[in-house]
Coordinates of C-alpha atoms and ligand atoms in Angstrom, one line a residue:
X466 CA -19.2 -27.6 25.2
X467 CA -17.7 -25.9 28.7
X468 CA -14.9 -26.7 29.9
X469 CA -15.1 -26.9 33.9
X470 CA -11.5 -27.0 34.5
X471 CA -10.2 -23.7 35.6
X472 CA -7.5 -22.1 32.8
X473 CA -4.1 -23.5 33.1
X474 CA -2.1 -20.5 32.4
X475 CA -4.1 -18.4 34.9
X476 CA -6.9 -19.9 36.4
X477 CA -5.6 -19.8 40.0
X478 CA -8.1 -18.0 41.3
X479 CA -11.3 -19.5 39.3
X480 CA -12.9 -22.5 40.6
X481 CA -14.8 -23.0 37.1
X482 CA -13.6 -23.2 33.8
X483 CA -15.6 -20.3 31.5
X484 CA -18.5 -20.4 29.6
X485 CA -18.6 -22.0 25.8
X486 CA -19.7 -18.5 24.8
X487 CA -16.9 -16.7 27.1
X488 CA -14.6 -19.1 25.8
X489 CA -15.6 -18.1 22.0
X490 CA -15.9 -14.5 22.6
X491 CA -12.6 -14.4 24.4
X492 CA -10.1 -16.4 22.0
X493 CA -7.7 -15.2 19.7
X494 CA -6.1 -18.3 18.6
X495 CA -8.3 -18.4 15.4
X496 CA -6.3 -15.7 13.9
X497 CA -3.2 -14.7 15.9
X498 CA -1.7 -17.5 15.3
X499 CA -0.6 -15.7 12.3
X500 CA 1.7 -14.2 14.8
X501 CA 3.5 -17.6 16.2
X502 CA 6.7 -16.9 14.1
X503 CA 7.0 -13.2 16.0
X504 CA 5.9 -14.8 19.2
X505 CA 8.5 -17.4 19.2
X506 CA 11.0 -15.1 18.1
X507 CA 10.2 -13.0 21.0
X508 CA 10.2 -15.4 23.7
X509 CA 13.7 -16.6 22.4
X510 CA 15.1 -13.0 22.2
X511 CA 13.6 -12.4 26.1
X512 CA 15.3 -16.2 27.5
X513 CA 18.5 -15.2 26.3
X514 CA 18.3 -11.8 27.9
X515 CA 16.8 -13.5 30.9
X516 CA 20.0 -16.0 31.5
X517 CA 22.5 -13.1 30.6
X518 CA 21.1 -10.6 33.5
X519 CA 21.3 -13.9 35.5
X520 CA 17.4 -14.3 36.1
X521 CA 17.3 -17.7 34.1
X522 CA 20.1 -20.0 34.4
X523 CA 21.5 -21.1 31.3
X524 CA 20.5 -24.6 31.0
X525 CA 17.1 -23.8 31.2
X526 CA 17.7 -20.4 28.7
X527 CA 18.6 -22.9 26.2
X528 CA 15.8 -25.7 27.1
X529 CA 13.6 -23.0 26.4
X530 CA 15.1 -21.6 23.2
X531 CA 15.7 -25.0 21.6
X532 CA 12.1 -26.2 22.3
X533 CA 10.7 -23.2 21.4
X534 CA 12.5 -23.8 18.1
X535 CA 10.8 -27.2 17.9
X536 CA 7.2 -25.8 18.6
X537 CA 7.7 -23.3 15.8
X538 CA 8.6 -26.5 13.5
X539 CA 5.5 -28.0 14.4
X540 CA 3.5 -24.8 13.7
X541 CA 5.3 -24.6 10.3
X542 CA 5.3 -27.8 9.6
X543 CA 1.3 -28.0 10.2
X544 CA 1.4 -30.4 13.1
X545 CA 0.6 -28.1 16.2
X546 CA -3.0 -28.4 17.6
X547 CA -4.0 -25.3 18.4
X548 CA -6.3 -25.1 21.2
X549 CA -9.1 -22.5 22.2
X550 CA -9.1 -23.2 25.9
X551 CA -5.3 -21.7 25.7
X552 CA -7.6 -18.4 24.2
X553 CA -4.4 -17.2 22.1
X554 CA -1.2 -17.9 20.4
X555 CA 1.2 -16.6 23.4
X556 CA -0.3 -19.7 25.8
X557 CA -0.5 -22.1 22.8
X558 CA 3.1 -21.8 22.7
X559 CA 4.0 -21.8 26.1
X560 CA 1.6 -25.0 26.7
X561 CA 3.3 -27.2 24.2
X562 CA 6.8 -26.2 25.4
X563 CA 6.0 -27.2 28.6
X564 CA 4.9 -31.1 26.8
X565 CA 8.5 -30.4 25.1
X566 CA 10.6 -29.5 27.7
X567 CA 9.3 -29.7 31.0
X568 CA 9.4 -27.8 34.4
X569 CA 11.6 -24.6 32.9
X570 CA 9.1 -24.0 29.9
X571 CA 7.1 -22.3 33.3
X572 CA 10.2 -20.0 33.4
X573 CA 9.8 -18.3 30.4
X574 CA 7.5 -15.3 31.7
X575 CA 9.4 -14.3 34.1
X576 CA 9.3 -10.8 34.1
X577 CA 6.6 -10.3 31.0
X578 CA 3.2 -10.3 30.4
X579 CA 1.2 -11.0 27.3
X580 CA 0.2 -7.5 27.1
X581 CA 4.2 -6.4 26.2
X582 CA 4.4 -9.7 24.2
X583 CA 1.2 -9.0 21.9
X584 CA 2.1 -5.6 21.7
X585 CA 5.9 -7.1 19.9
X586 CA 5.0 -9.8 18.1
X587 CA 2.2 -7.3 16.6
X588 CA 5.2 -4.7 16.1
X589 CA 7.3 -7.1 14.5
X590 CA 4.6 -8.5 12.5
X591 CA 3.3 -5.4 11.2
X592 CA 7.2 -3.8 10.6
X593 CA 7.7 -6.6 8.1
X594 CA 4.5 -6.0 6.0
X595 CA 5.9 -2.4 5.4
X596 CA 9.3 -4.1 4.0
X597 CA 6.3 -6.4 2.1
X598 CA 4.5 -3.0 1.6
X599 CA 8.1 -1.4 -0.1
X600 CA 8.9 -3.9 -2.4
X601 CA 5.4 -4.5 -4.0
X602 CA 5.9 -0.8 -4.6
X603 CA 9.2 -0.7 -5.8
X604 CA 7.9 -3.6 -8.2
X605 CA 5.1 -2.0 -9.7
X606 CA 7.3 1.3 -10.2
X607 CA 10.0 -0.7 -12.5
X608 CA 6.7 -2.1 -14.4
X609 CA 5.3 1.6 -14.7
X610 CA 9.3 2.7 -15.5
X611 CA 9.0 0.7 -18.5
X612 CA 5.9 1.5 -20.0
X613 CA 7.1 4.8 -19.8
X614 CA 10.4 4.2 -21.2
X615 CA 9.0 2.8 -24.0
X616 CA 6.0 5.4 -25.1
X617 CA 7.9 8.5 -23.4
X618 CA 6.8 10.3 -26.3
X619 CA 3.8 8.5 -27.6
X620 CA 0.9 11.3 -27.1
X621 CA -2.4 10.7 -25.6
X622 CA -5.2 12.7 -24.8
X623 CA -4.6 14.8 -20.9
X624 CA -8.2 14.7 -19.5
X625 CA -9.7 17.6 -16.7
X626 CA -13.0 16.2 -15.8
X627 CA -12.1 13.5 -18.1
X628 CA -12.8 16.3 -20.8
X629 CA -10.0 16.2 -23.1
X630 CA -7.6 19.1 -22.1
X631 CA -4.4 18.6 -24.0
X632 CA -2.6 16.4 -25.6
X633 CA 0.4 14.2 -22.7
X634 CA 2.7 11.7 -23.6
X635 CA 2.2 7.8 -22.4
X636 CA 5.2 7.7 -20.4
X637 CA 4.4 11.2 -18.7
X638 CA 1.0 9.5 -17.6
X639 CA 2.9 6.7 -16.5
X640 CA 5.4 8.5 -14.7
X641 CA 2.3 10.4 -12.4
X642 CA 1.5 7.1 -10.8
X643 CA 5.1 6.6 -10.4
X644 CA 5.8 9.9 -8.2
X645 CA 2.3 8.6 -5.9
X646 CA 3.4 5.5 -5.4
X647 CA 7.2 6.8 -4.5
X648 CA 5.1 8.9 -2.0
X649 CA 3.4 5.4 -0.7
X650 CA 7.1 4.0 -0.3
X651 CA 7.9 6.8 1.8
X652 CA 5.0 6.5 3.8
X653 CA 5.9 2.7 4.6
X654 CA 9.6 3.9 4.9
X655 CA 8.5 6.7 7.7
X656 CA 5.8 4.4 9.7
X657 CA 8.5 1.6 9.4
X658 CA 11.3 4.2 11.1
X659 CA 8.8 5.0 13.7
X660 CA 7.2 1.7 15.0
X661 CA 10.7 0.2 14.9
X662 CA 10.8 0.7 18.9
X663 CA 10.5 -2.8 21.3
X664 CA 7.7 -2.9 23.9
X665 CA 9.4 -5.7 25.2
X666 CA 10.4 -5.6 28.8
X667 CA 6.9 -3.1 29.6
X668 CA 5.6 -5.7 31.3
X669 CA 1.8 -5.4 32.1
X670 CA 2.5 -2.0 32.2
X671 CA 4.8 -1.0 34.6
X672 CA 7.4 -1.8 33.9
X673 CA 9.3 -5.2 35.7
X674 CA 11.6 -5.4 39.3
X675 CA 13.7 -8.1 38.0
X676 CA 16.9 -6.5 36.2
X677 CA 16.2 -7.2 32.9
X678 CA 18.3 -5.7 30.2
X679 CA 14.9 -4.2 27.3
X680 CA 17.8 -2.9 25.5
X681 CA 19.3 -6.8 24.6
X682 CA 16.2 -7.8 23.6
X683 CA 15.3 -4.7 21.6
X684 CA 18.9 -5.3 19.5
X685 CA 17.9 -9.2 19.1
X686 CA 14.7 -8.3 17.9
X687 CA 16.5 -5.6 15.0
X688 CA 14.4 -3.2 17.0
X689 CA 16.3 0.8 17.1
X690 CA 15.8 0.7 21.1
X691 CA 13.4 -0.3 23.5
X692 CA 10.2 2.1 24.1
X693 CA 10.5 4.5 26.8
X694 CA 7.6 4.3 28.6
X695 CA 6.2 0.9 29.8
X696 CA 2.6 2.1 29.6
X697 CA 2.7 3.6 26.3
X698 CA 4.8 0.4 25.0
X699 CA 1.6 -1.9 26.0
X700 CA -1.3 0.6 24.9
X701 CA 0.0 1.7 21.6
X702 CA -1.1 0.6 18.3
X703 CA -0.7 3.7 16.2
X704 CA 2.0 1.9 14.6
X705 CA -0.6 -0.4 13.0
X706 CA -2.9 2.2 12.4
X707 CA 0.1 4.6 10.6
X708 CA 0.4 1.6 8.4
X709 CA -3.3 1.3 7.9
X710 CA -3.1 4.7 6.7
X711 CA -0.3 4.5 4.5
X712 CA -2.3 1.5 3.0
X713 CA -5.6 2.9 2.7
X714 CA -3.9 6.1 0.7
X715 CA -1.7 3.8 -1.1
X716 CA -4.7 1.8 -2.1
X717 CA -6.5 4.8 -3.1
X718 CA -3.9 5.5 -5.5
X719 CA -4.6 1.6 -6.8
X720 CA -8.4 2.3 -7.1
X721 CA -7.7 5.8 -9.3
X722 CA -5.0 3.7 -11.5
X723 CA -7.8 0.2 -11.4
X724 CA -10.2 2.9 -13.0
X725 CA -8.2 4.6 -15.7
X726 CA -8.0 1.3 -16.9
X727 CA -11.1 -0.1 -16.7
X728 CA -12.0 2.9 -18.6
X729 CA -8.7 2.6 -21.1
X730 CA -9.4 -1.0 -21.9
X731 CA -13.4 -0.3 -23.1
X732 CA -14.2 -0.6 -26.6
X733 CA -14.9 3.1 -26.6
X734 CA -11.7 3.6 -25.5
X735 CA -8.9 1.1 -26.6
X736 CA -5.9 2.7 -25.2
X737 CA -4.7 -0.4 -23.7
X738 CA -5.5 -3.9 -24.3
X739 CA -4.9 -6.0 -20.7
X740 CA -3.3 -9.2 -21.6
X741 CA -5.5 -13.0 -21.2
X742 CA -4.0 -13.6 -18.0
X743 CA -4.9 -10.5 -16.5
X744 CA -8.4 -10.6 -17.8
X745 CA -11.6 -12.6 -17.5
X746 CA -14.1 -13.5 -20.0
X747 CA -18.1 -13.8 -19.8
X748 CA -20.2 -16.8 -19.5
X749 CA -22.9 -16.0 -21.7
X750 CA -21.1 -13.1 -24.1
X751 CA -18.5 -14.6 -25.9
X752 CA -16.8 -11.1 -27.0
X753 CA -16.5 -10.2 -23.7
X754 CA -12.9 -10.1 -22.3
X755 CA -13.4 -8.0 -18.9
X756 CA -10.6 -6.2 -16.5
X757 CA -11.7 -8.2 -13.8
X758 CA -8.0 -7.5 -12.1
X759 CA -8.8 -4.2 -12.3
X760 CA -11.9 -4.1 -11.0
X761 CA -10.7 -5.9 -7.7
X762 CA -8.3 -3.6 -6.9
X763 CA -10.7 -0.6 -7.0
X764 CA -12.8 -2.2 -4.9
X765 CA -9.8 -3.0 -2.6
X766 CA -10.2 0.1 -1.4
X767 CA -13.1 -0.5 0.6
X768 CA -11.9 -3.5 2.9
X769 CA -8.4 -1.3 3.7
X770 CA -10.1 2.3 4.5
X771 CA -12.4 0.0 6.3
X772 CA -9.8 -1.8 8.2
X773 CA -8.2 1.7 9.3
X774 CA -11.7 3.4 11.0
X775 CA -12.3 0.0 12.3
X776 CA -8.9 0.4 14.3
X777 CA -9.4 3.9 15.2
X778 CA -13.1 3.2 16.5
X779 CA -11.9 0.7 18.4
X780 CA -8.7 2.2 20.1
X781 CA -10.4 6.3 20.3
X782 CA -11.7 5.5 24.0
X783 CA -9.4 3.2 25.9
X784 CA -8.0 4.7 29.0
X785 CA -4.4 3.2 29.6
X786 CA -3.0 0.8 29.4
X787 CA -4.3 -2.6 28.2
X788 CA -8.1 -2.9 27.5
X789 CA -9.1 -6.9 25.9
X790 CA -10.4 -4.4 23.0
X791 CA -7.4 -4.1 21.7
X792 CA -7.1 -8.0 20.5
X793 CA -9.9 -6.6 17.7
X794 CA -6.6 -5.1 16.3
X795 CA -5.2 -7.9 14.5
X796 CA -7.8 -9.5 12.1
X797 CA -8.1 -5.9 10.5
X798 CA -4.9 -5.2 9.7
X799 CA -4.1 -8.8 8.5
X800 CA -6.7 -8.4 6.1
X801 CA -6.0 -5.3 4.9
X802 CA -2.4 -6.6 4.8
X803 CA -2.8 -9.6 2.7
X804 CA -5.1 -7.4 0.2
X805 CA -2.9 -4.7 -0.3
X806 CA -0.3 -7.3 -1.3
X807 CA -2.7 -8.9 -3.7
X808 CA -3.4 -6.0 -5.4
X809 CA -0.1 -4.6 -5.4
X810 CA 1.2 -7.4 -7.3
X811 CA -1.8 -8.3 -9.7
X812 CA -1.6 -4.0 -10.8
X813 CA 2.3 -4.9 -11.0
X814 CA 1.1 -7.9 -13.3
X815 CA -1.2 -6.1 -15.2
X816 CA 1.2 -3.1 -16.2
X817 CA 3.6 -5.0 -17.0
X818 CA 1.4 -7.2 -19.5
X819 CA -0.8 -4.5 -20.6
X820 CA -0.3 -3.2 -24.1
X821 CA -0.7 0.6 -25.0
X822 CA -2.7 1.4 -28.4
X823 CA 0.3 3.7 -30.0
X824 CA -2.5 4.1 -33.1
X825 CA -5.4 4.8 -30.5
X826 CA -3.7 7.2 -28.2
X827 CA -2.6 9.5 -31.0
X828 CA -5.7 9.6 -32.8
X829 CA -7.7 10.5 -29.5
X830 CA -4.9 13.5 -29.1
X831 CA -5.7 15.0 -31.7
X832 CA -9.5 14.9 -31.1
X833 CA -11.4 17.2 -28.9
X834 CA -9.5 20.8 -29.8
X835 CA -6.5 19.5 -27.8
X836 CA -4.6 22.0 -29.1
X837 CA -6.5 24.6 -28.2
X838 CA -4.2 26.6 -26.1
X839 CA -1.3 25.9 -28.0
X840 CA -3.4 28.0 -30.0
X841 CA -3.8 30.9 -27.8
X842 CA 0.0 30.8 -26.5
X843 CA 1.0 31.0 -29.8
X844 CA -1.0 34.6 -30.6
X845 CA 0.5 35.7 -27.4
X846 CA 4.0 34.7 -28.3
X847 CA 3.9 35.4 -31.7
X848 CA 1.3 38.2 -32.0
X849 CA 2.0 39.7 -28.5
X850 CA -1.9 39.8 -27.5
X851 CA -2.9 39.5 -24.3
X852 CA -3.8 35.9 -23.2
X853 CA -7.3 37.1 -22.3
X854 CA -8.0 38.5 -25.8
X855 CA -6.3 35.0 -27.2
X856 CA -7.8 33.4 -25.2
X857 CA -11.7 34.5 -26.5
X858 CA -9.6 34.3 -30.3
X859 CA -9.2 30.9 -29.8
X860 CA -12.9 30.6 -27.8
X861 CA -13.8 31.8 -31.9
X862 CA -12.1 29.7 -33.8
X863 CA -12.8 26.2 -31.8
X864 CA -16.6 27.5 -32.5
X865 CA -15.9 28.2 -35.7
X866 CA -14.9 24.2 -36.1
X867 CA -17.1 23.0 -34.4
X868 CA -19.6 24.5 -36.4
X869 CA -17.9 22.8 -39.8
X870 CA -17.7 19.9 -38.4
X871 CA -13.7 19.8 -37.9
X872 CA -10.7 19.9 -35.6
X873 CA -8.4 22.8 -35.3
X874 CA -5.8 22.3 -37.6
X875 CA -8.7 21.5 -40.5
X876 CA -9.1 25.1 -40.6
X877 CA -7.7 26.8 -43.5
X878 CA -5.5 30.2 -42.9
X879 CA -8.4 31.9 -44.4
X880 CA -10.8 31.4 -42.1
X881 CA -8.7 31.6 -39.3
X882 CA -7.7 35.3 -40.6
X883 CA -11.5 36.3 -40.6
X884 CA -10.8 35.8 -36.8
X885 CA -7.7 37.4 -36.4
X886 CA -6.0 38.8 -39.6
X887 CA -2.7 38.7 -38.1
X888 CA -2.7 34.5 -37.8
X889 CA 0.1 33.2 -39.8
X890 CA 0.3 29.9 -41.7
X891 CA 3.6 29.4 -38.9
X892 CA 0.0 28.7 -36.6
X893 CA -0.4 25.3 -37.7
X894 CA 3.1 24.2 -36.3
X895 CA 2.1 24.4 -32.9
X896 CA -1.6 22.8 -33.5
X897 CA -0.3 19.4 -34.1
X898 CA -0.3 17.4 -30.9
X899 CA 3.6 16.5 -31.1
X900 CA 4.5 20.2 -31.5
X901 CA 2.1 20.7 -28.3
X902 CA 3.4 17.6 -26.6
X903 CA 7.4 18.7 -27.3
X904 CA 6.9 22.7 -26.2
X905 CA 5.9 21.6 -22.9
X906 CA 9.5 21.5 -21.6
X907 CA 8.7 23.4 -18.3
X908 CA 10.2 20.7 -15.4
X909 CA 7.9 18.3 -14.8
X910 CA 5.9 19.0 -18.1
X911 CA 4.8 16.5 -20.3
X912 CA 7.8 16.6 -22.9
X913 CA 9.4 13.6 -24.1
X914 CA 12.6 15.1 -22.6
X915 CA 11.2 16.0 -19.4
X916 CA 9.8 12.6 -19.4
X917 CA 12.8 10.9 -19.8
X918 CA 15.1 13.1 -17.0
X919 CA 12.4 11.8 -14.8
X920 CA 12.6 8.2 -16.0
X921 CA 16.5 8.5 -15.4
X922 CA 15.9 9.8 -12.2
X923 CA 13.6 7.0 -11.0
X924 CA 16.1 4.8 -12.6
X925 CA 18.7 6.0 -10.5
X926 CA 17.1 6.0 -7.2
X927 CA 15.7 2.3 -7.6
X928 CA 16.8 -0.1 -5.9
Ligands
LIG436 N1 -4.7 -12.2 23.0 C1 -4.4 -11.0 23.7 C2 -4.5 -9.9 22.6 O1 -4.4 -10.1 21.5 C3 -3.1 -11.0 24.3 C4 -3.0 -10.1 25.4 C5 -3.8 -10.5 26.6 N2 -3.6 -9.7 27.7 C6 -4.4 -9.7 28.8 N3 -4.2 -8.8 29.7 N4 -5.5 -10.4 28.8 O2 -4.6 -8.7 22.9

């Protein structure tokens, strides 16, 4: 239905009120009202600043800050009507503390526009899904810190084009995913440090005559300082999109994790069985128990990369300042908010419930000539050949097995003499996959005790 009355907040000028469609195409309400905590903390930051430079008297500076307190009850307490005619939440909130408090609730925006306040609540908004962002990663480290702790020196098979390569430890696997998502942390931590500026006080985009004090409100609003340039303040959103970023990457790290255990939790696998209530089963094969959890959060992926070109699309054209384009911001990054958070905490769930196969992991280590270059390191150490020449050595004998049928350290000395005469029966130290695993003490390598200085180290810096 049209509404014929002329908009409230600032239909001075219109004689007709828009049309239906214009009024659907135009409101925001329908999601930003995700924002009315920021809003409201906003406007209450901005009164006070207005009384203290003298622009607002005091009595109405608290009218306004008490009933703004009692609309943001209301919103909380799920009794506010929102309304589309007021098209967002900035005029939702400014039209019911008018019914609240009267004649001063017009007062408020003195001095601001909505562009500076959607541009801060936003800010604010989006600075405290990077603490959200911080400690889902923080959470899912300590679950990946004790998996490692407790298999540090369990061996596994290392996969390059998820051929076996050589043998790893569980808890040096483990530990990879916690150094990328430590780098995810620090991306929050940096975008966090950067958007941390207030818009507040920009105005439209100029910038305000009355003497306001951007500085009072940036320090109420835990922002570092105010921005410095009133145009950029209102047309910036590369703080959401530097966010969006460090989500999409972060989630990519997810999906890569989501898929090593899809793969780990297969019957042809079993190196981890995923616990009941991180699992599904099927409705018509009863055997079934799928890694449903897992699954989702690969396919998270798609919805947060998504969210991040849709952003950068929309923003890659505007001319300064304020463009109504920008209000397509919002919906995005919620979404790709709330479903980095799921999936942050349901991989923290499932790593923390999952179970490695000690039994599995081994026996796949020891598969696949794992040991192969142990092999050739040890007829350059031992035998002082040149890694090329132990290298094709080795190329021999891993024929030479396969051919029989066998792994490496099946081989007797004999026939690995008709290779090389000088080969030792000393050889077969290094081809067993804990010897491998244990010589690998380089920093960073996949030793148990390298493992362990790195668990200690995560440990340490932890909050
Ligand atoms: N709902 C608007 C948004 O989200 C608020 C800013 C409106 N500013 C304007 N000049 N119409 O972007």
């Amino acid at each position: 239905m049209t509404d014929t009355t002329a908009n409230a907040m600032w239909g001075g000028r219109f004689a007709a009120g828009p049309d239906a469609i214009m009024e659907a195409i135009n409101a925001s309400i329908g999601f930003d009202k995700r924002l009315a905590r920021q809003d409201i903390e906003g406007s209450r930051a901005h009164a006070a600043m207005l009384a203290a430079a003298g622009i607002l008297s005091d009595s109405d500076a608290s009218a306004i800050r008490e009933g703004l307190l009692t609309v943001l009850s209301e919103i909380e307490g799920g009794t506010f009507e929102f309304s589309t005619a007021l098209e967002d939440i900035h005029m939702n909130v400014e039209a019911r503390l008018k019914q609240v408090i009267g004649e001063p609730a017009g007062r408020l925006h003195t001095a601001r526009s909505r562009n500076d306040q959607v541009a801060t609540d936003f800010r604010l908004w989006v600075r405290e899904q990077c603490d959200a962002a911080i400690l889902g990663l923080e959470a899912l480290m300590r679950a990946l810190l004790a998996q490692a702790e407790q298999g540090a020196d369990w061996v596994m098979p290392g996969f390059t084009h998820l051929q076996t390569a050589q043998p790893v430890t569980w808890g040096h696997h483990m530990m990879a995913y916690v150094e990328m998502f430590a780098r995810d942390r620090g991306r929050m931590m940096d975008a966090r440090a950067r958007m941390n500026e207030s818009p507040l006080g920009a105005a439209a985009l100029a910038g305000t005559s009355f003497p306001i004090d951007r500085h009072m409100t940036a320090e109420a609003l835990g922002f570092d300082r105010p921005m410095a340039n009133s145009l950029d303040a209102v047309s910036a959103r590369d703080f959401a999109l530097e966010f969006l970023s460090a989500a999409s990457i972060c989630a990519m790290h997810l999906s890569r994790f989501a898929e090593e255990l899809v793969i780990w939790s297969s019957a042809q696998f079993r190196f981890v069985r995923l616990s009941d209530r991180f699992s599904t089963g099927s409705s018509i094969m009863p055997q079934k128990k799928n890694p449903d959890a897992a699954e989702l959060i690969r396919a998270k992926i798609g919805r947060i990369f998504g969210a991040n070109v849709a952003l950068m699309m929309v923003m890659k054209g505007l001319p300064l300042a304020y463009s109504k384009d920008m209000q397509e911001d919002k919906e995005q990054v919620f979404d790709a908010a709330d479903n980095l958070m799921l999936a942050l905490a349901a991989m923290e769930g499932m790593v923390r419930d999952m179970t490695a196969n000690r039994e599995a992991l081994e026996r796949a280590a020891g598969s696949g000539f794992s040991t192969a270059t142990d092999l050739a390191d040890w007829l350059v150490r031992v035998l002082g050949l040149p890694f090329r020449d132990a290298h094709h050595v080795t190329g021999t004998l891993v024929a030479m097995a396969e051919g029989a049928g066998v792994d490496l350290p099946d081989l007797d000395l004999a026939q690995m003499q008709s290779v090389h005469p000088g080969i030792t029966a000393s050889i077969f130290e290094v081809l067993g996959v804990h010897n491998s695993v244990a010589s690998r003490m380089s920093y960073g390598g996949t030793a148990p005790a390298q493992v362990r200085a790195q668990i200690a180290r995560w440990k340490e810096i932890l909050p």
